Short mmCIF file of C-alpha atoms in Angstrom, two decimals:
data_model
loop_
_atom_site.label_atom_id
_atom_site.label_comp_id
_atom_site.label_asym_id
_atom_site.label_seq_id
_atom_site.Cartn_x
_atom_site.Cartn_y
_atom_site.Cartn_z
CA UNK A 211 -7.65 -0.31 -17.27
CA UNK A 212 -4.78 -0.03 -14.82
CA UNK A 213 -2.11 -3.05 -14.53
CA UNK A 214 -1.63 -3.15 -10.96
CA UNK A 215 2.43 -3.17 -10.27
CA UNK A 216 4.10 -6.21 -8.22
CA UNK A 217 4.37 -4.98 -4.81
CA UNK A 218 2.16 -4.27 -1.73
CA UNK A 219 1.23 -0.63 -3.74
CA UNK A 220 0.17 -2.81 -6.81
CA UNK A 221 -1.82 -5.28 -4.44
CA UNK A 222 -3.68 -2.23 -2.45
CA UNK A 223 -4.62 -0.37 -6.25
CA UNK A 224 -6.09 -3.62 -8.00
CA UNK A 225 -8.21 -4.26 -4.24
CA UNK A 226 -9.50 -1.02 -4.32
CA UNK A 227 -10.50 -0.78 -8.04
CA UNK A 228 -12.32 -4.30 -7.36
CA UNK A 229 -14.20 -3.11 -4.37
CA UNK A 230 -15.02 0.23 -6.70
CA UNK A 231 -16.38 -1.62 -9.45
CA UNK A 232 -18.71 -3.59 -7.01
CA UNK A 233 -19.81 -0.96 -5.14
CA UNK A 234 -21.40 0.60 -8.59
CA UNK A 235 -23.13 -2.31 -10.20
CA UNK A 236 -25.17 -4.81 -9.28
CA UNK A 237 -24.18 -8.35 -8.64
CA UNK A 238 -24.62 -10.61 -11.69
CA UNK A 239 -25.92 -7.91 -14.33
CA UNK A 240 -23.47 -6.83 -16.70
CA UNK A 241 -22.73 -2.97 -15.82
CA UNK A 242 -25.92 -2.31 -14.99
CA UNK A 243 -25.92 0.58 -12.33
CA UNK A 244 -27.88 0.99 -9.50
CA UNK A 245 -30.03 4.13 -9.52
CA UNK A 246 -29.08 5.36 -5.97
CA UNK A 247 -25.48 5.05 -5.82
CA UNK A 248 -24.99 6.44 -9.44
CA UNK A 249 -23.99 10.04 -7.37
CA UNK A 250 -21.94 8.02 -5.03
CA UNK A 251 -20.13 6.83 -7.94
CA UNK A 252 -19.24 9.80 -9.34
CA UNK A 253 -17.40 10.39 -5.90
CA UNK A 254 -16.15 7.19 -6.13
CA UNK A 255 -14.18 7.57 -9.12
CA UNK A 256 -12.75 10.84 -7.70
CA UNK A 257 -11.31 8.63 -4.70
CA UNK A 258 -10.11 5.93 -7.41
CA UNK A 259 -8.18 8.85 -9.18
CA UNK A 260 -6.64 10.54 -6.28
CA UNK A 261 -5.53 6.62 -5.33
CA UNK A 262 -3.68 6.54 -8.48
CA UNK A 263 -2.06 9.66 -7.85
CA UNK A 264 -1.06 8.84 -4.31
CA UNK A 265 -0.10 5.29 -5.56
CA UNK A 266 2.24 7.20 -8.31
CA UNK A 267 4.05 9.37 -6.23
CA UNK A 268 4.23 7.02 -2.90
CA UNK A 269 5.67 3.59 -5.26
CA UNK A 270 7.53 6.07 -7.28
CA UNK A 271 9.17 7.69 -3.69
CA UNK A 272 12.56 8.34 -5.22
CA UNK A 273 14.83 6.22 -2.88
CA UNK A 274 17.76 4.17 -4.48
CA UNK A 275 18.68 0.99 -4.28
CA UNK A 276 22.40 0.66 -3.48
CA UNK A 277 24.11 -3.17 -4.05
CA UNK A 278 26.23 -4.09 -0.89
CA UNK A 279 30.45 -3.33 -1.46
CA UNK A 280 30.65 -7.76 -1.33
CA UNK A 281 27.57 -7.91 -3.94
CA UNK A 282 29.80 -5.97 -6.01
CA UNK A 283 32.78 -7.57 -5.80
CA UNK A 284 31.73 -11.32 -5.27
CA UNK A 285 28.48 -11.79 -7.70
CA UNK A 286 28.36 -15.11 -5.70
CA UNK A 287 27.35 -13.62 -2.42
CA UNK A 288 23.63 -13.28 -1.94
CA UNK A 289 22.98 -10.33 -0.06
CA UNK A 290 19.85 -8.32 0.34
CA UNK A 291 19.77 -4.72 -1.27
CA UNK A 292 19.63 -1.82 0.93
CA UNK A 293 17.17 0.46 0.29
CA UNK A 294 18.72 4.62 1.19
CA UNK A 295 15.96 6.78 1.74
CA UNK A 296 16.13 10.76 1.19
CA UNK A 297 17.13 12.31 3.99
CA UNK A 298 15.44 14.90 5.58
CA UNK A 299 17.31 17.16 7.93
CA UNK A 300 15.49 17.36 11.29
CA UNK A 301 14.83 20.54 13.56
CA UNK A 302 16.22 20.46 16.67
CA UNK A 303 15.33 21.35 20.43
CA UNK A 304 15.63 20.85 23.74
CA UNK A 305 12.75 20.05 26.54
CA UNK A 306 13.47 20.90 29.95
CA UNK A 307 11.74 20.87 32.99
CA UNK A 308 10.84 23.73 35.91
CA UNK A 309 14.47 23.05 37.22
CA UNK A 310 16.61 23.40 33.86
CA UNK A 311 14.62 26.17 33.00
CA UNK A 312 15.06 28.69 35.96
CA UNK A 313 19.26 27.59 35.04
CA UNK A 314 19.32 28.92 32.39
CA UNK A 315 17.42 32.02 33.04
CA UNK A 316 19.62 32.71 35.77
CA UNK A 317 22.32 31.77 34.28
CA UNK A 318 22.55 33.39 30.85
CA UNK A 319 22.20 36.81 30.23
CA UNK A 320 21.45 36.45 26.34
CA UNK A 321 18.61 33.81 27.18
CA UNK A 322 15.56 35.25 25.05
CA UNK A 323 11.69 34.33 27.43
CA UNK A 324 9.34 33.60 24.75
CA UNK A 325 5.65 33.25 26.57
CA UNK A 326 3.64 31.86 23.92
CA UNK A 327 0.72 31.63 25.45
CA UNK A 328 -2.71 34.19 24.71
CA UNK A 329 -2.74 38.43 26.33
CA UNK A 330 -4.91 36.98 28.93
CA UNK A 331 -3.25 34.24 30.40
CA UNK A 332 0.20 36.80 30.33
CA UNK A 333 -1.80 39.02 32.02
CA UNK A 334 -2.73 36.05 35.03
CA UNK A 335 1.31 35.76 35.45
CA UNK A 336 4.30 34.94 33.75
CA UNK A 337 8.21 33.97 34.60
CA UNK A 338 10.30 37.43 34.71
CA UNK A 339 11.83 38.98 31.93
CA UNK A 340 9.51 37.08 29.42
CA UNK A 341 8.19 38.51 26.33
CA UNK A 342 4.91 37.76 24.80
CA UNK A 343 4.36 36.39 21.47
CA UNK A 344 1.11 34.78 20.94
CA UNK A 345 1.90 31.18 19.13
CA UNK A 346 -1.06 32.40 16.32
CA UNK A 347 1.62 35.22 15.87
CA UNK A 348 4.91 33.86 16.44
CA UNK A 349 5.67 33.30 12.56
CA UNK A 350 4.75 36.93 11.61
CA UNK A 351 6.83 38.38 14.75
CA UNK A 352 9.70 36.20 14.55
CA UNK A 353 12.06 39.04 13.53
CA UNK A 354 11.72 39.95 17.11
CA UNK A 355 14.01 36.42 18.00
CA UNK A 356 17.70 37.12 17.65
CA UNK A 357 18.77 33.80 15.71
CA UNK A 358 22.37 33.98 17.73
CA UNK A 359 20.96 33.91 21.19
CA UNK A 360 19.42 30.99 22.81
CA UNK A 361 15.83 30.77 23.01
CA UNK A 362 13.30 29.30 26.10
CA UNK A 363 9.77 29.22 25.14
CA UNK A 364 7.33 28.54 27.35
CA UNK A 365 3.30 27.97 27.62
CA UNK A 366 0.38 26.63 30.19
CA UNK A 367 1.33 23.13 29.95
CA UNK A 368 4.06 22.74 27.31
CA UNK A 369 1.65 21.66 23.96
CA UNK A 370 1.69 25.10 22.59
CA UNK A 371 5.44 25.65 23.48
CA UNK A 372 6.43 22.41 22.22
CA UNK A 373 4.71 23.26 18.72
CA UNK A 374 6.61 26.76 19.01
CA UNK A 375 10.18 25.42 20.01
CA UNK A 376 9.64 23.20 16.72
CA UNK A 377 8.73 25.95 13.95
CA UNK A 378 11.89 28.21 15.59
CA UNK A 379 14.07 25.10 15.49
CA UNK A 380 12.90 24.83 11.30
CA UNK A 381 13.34 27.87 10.97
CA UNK A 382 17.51 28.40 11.82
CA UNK A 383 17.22 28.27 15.57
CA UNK A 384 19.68 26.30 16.32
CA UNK A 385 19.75 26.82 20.52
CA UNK A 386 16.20 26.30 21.66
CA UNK A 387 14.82 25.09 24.86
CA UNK A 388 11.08 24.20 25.71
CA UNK A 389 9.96 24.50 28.93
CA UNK A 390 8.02 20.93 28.68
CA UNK A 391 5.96 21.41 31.76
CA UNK A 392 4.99 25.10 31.43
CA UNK A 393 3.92 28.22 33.68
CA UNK A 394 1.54 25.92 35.81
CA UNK A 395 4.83 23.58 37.07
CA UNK A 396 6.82 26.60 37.72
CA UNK A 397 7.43 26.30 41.58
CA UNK A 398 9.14 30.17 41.44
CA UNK A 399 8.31 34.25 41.29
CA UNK A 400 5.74 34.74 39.05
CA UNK A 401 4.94 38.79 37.96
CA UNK A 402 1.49 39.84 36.86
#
């Protein structure tokens, strides 16, 4: 059997191995199974073992417990531990709206259009200058994106954009804008 650890992870394991062990037998026979759910148990242990997996790895995360500097020094002072967690670099962009957006297509020169929305909606109308790469395609076509020029990507609303802007920013982009609002706020020329 599994000793559940001290700590909320130890508490959640030992619950869920108690509610597994009632859900398979019946209440006061010793082991005896029920007929119908003997199936259901077999998926039951599955979930118990993929539990203790996810409890391994998540109470097992990693992170480090660093004393305080006074801890150190003064064993007298009773300070809590700090708990650093692994950092995790983030991707970066920037949302702007209808107004920000036609700036800095006017503005700069380098400025790569990204439309990332489908052929047929490019084909109802899109800002000037923009060039088409459908967001199902943007990872296979990204070679087409020069890394050291800034980057505006724009869809319909700004969901699709949004999800675009972040896989660019991952992926070494380091000046990216999302047009938050998309084509349907955009108050200016339009070409078909």
């Amino acid at each position: 059997m599994i000793e559940a650890k001290s700590g909320s992870c130890g508490i959640i394991l030992s619950s869920i191995f108690c509610y597994l062990y009632r859900v398979g037998h019946i209440s006061n026979r010793l082991n005896q199974e029920v007929d119908e759910l003997s199936s259901l148990r077999k998926y039951l242990v599955v979930a118990a073992i993929i539990v203790s997996i996810a409890y391994v790895v998540g109470c097992s995360s990693g992170q480090t417990v660093v004393p305080d500097q006074d801890v150190l020094q003064n064993p007298s002072v009773s300070q809590p531990s700090q708990t650093v967690p692994q950092a995790q670099p983030q991707a970066a962009y920037q949302n702007v709206d209808a107004a920000k957006a036609k700036e800095l297509i006017d503005s700069d020169k380098n400025l790569q259009l990204i439309d990332v929305r489908e052929e047929y909606e490019f084909a109802e109308g899109y800002i000037p200058g923009a060039k088409l790469i459908p967001i199902d395609q943007l990872t296979s076509r990204m070679n087409e994106i020069d890394k050291n020029k800034p980057v505006l990507v724009y869809c319909a609303v700004g969901s699709r954009s949004a999800s675009a802007a972040e896989v660019l920013a991952q992926s070494g982009y380091t000046n990216v804008y999302n047009f938050a609002t998309g084509i349907s706020s955009w108050p200016y020329e339009t070409q078909k």
